[in-house]
Amino acid sequence: MAGGQKRIGKELAEVTKDPPEGITVSLVSEADIYNWDIQLEGPEDSPYAGGTFKLLLALPTDYPFKPPTLNFKTKVYHPNVSNDDKGSMCLGMLRSEEWKPSSKISGVLRTARNLLIEPNPDDAVETQIAEQYKSSRKDFDKIARDWTKKYAKA
Amino acid sequence: MADSNMQVDTPPGDQKNGEIDESLYSRQLYVLGHEAMKRMGSSNVLIVGLKGLGVEIAKNIALAGVKSLTLYDPTPATIADLSSQFFLRAEDVGTPRATATAPRVAELNSYVPVSVLESENITSDLNQLSRFQVVVLTSTPLKDQLTISEYCHQNGIYLVISDTFGLFGHIFTDFGKDFVVSDTSGEAVVSGIVAHISSEGLVSALDETRHGLEDGDYITFTEIQGMEGLNNAKPRQVTVKGKRPYTFTIGDVSGLGEYKSGGLFTQVKMPKFISFESFTTQLKKPELLISDYAKFDRPQQLHLGFQALHVFAQHHGGEYPRAHNDDDATEMLKYAQALADQQEEKVELEEKIIRELSYQARGDLSPMAAFFGGLAAQEVLKSISGKFHPIVQWLYFDSLESLPASVERSEETCKPLNCRYDGQIAVFGREFQERISNVKEFLVGAGAIGCEMLKNWAMMGLGTGPKGNISVTDMDSIEKSNLNRQFLFRPKDVGKLKSDCAAEAVQAMNPGLRWKINSLRDRVGPDTEHIFHEEFWQELHGVTNALDNVEARTYVDRRCVFFRKPLLESGTLGTKGNTQVVLPHLTESYSSSQDPPEKTFPMCTLRSFPNKIEHTIAWARSLLATYFVDPPESCNLYLSDPSYIDTTLKRGGNEKGTLESIRDYLVTEKPGNFDDCIIWARHQFEKQYNNAIQQLLYNFPKDSTTSSGTPFWSGPKRAPTPLKFDINNDTHFGFVVSAANLHAFNYGIDGKGTLVEQYKSVLGDMVIPEFTPNPGVKIQADDNDPDPNAQQGSAFDDAGELRKIEAALPPPNSLAGFRLTPVEFEKDDDTNYHIDFITASSNLRAENYNIPTADRHQTKFIAGKIIPAIATTTALVTGLVVLELYKIIDGKNNIEHYKNGFVNLALPFFGFSEPIASPKGTYLSKIGEVTIDKLWDRFEISDMTLKEFLEYFEEKGLDINMLSSDVSLLYASFYPPSKLKERYPLKLSDLVATVSKKPIPAHQKNVIFEIVAEDQSEQDVEIPYVMMRMNT
């Protein structure tokens, strides 16, 4: 218990004092150090630009031995984010067999934001969005931009 | 399905003759497999000698299940036998041991007939052994061992000999000259995906996936393109150089062409042949398996010592040396030395060891019987099943470290008192016996390990003294599958509480435990701290875990660290077992090390790209929820909670999917009768195994390529094929039967007893529309639920759509009182269709992707996350735990005297290691370096304000950056100053209540804080936690 919580505390201090570009982090509630609110600004040069996406980062009680999970709370049109009520992000480094206890949350958040700039259609969770991304990029960009406008602008 | 009038749902629980009762043997079947158990079911076993060790072997074999079990021991029972013979009672003294024991062994398993071999002398007519496949000898004179073993070796009867003397024991095996082991490890077959095969025969596994093979394993290939000659060829032996995890070589591949792409490799288990020597030969030149590498020169000595004991007995009318008698020990030493002098290879005898063997020769300890009884029974099962590698051919084990140092042992204190503990007193002496009886121990769990533990404790007399007692808790009730190894329970106990039942059973074994067992029914956890409160913990001498899950283990471990109580931890997994000792201020704790996380599969793989049966099973498991759990729950919420739609809609996400499924389940697809359920099931088949696959292939045709130009369907992505429903295909039909019944269950419709004909007639009348992939469909809300009406080329206005669906829903009051019954997954009920549905769903998907399917048994194992278990391992592991308990009772405080154990009976492997010391650390205070025990030390404070708290630590030279309690973050140096200003004057107790929004419960006497701090060197330091005593 102790080791994990301290590590989480330290990482929270780190990303609060020195947040990755375009990302703001806070606790959902001070009464629960395991759930973090993430605000992610859509990167420039991406169809998500101008949007602010809310994500929930949930840390397991045995963090850092198990990976955190990252879910979009704002609807987003993206091949690697499940288009359902979970908004699960399919991120390679978050798979339990690829996760390393030395990985850090700041790294996870950076990778997540990079995935908005450069989706990975070969490892997609939404295969049809992936297909569209590859075959008709223009249509994809348009829907992604429309969704950003509709859901990610407060 | 030859007979179409057959009822489809004949309860599988009905046993036909000769079939394995899977509901009883379930957990053991996952250790041994059907084949091995069938062979056991045709074997007759004889056990000679029914003292503690003999009965332990008999118990384990009866539980495991053989054709028949015969017991031989005409010796009248004595009171001292009760030191370890758990099936003898005081009133049995004078009755032949086998006669008194047999009926109690027979109760353990109704499938195993138990009889007594009536014979004056077993060696007078050896032909009476000819009807047995295995003979086990315990408490048998060496002279008889020689005669019987020779007969067995000549006549192809498997032989196991085992004995214990105090803290010493041994086992010998002879399975004949031509013994075949079909599976030497019991591990699952390894398989994987090939990335490349070089012309030198170097095989690379797919990116970053470990191949999992070991040097010398055999494999076959399938689906390789180029080098096709490798496919389904004779198994090839692999070489794994330097434990490389991603590559291995398969020898010469010349003439097979050039590797192009694809391919799977699968391990093949090759039989191993072993030639055993006879007992007589082996006695002279023993092949010794090492049980403890810290004592590698001991087996040779004990081999001679055990023979010397027999020589001694021959000189003294069959009696072994008297307890702690020096004259007898000196005589024993002489015999041992004489034997040593005859050896070809010189054996150095340690006088101390041989003397101890003599001192303890009449000793009889329950944990030693448990250790060797588990081991010997497993060897018996190996001999008749050919499953797992046998012990070749001797194994000696002792636990001399368990001898107490805090009491004096002498001939006087070790002499028999004509009581049931004489076997234990002979080893440890009277004073230690009294110590054992006054222990207060807490047993957490009364399952498999719990039952075995209580048996050992009852034999030892633990807690029977005026100051002693045992607390045991378990929240579970007894289930049928428990009876196969939780041997204190009988069929009539199914449904009763485990803790009560186990307590009662061991009180009958040792009436000294009457009124001494406090049996509870509560889970130990944060929500029961009012039951297991501070006084409860303070009273205890120690805690023994007998748990089956990591969460509870971690919790108890944490409490033991907090209350500074010794903890004995153990667990089993099939033939593997481990034990751990946790000692205050000495060792690390259970939570100090981490098991690797449970394997989960990426969602992307499950959704569209499965390549293993585990993937399709996980998918099928979630399909069970998608069909039969989630929608009924949503419907019930909609019907009962007026604000449900508003809250769901507000929550965002998949409100459309949820609303649609409510509409489907309450309106469009609501069945009126069972025929409707069959129709519904048939449509789901089409949706999942045909339409969804067609759509996927439309989006990613078989010849499509990735952005880098490689074929899209390659490597881990297997191209699927849609299925065409075939009513005569058992899996197709099975899917419809199970899905229809589960759908019917949701609506309270009874489909049981429906004839095959009716299914056929309903299915035959159905017209299934041809599916055409919709090029306009770019988005699907959910793979399981494609909506052909949705036209969503660009940003869509779904608010209107949602309102449309909502309007289609019946108002809740129009369905007043109507509720659906969601399925609650239960793997062990063979009539509820849960596992049937998962098996069919998974196998159909496996057919889609051309993945080898799995049968119901295997699917149940994976989907139900069943932990394989067998009584032999449990008995042995419990024995090891109790040997450590002796040390704790003695109060040993040298870490070197304790042992953690790792065993695998299948290999067999035994490993013991000293527990790891608790981690130490230092920090720089204002007056110099301070050393701390990071686990067991803590700061103890009383309630104070946050400001005082920070100052208190500043005084110690620690600058606090962060303060948390439970999961609340109370203070962080990066919090805004205004917030900090508010918090400084708050008392810590108020701060906790404010931030966590929960008052501190009245029964809670203290609060734990975690701190992150810098010391005087301005470095982050790891410092212990803080315990605040509440003012009471």
Coordinates of C-alpha atoms in Angstrom, one line a residue, chain A residues 1-2 5-6 9-10 12-13 16-17 27 29-34 62 65-66 75 77 82-85 88 90 95-97 122-132 134 142-143 146-147 150-151, chain B residues 558 594 597-598 600 602-604 607-609 653-654 695-696 699-700 705-707 717 777-781 793-796 798 962 964 966-969 974-975 979 983 995-997 1010-1012 1020 1023:
Chain A
M1 CA 0.0 0.0 0.0
A2 CA 2.5 2.5 1.2
Q5 CA 0.6 5.7 -2.7
K6 CA 3.8 7.5 -2.1
G9 CA 1.8 11.3 -4.6
K10 CA 5.2 12.1 -6.1
L12 CA 1.1 14.0 -8.9
A13 CA 3.4 16.6 -7.5
T16 CA 1.2 19.5 -11.2
K17 CA 4.4 21.5 -11.0
L27 CA -7.6 15.0 -8.6
S29 CA -11.5 14.5 -5.4
E30 CA -9.0 15.0 -2.7
A31 CA -10.7 12.1 -1.0
D32 CA -9.4 9.7 -3.7
I33 CA -5.8 9.8 -4.9
Y34 CA -6.4 7.0 -7.4
D62 CA -1.2 -2.0 -7.0
F65 CA 2.9 -2.9 -10.8
K66 CA -0.2 -2.7 -12.9
K75 CA -16.7 12.0 -27.1
Y77 CA -13.7 10.5 -33.2
S82 CA -13.6 3.1 -28.4
N83 CA -16.8 4.8 -29.5
D84 CA -19.0 3.8 -26.6
D85 CA -19.7 4.9 -23.1
S88 CA -11.3 3.4 -23.7
C90 CA -6.1 1.5 -26.8
R95 CA -1.3 -3.2 -21.8
S96 CA -0.4 -5.2 -18.8
E97 CA 2.2 -7.2 -20.7
D122 CA -3.1 -0.7 -37.7
D123 CA -3.8 -1.2 -34.0
A124 CA -7.3 0.3 -34.0
V125 CA -10.2 -0.4 -31.7
E126 CA -12.6 1.2 -34.1
T127 CA -11.8 -0.6 -37.3
Q128 CA -14.2 1.3 -39.4
I129 CA -12.8 4.6 -38.3
A130 CA -9.4 3.3 -39.0
E131 CA -10.4 2.2 -42.5
Q132 CA -11.7 5.7 -43.1
K134 CA -6.6 5.4 -44.2
K142 CA -14.1 16.4 -41.2
I143 CA -16.0 14.1 -38.8
D146 CA -17.2 18.2 -36.4
W147 CA -17.2 16.0 -33.2
K150 CA -19.8 19.5 -31.0
Y151 CA -18.5 17.8 -27.9
Chain B
R558 CA -1.2 -5.3 6.5
Q594 CA 4.4 -8.7 -6.0
P597 CA -0.2 -9.0 -12.8
E598 CA -3.0 -11.2 -14.2
T600 CA -5.4 -9.3 -19.7
P602 CA -6.1 -5.7 -25.4
M603 CA -9.6 -4.8 -26.3
C604 CA -8.6 -4.3 -29.9
R607 CA -12.9 -7.1 -30.7
S608 CA -11.6 -7.9 -34.2
F609 CA -8.3 -9.7 -34.1
G653 CA -21.1 8.2 -23.8
N654 CA -23.2 5.4 -25.2
Q695 CA -18.7 -6.2 -42.5
L696 CA -15.1 -6.5 -41.1
N699 CA -13.7 -2.8 -44.4
F700 CA -10.5 -4.8 -44.5
T705 CA -2.4 -3.8 -46.9
T706 CA -1.2 -1.6 -44.0
S707 CA 0.1 1.9 -44.4
K717 CA -4.2 -10.7 -37.3
V777 CA -21.8 2.6 -42.4
K778 CA -18.6 4.3 -41.2
I779 CA -19.5 4.3 -37.5
Q780 CA -21.0 1.6 -35.5
A781 CA -21.9 2.4 -32.0
G793 CA -21.8 10.3 -43.1
S794 CA -20.7 13.3 -41.2
A795 CA -21.5 14.9 -37.9
F796 CA -24.9 13.7 -37.0
D798 CA -28.3 12.3 -32.6
M962 CA 2.7 15.4 1.1
S964 CA -2.2 11.3 2.9
D966 CA -6.2 6.0 3.2
V967 CA -6.8 7.3 -0.3
S968 CA -7.3 11.0 0.6
L969 CA -4.6 13.5 -0.1
F974 CA 1.9 22.5 -4.1
Y975 CA -1.6 23.2 -2.9
K979 CA -6.2 26.3 0.9
R983 CA -6.0 23.6 6.8
V995 CA -11.3 15.8 3.1
S996 CA -12.6 12.2 3.0
K997 CA -16.1 13.5 3.8
E1010 CA 1.5 8.2 4.8
I1011 CA 4.1 11.0 4.3
V1012 CA 6.4 12.0 1.5
D1020 CA 13.3 12.5 -0.9
I1023 CA 10.2 7.0 5.9

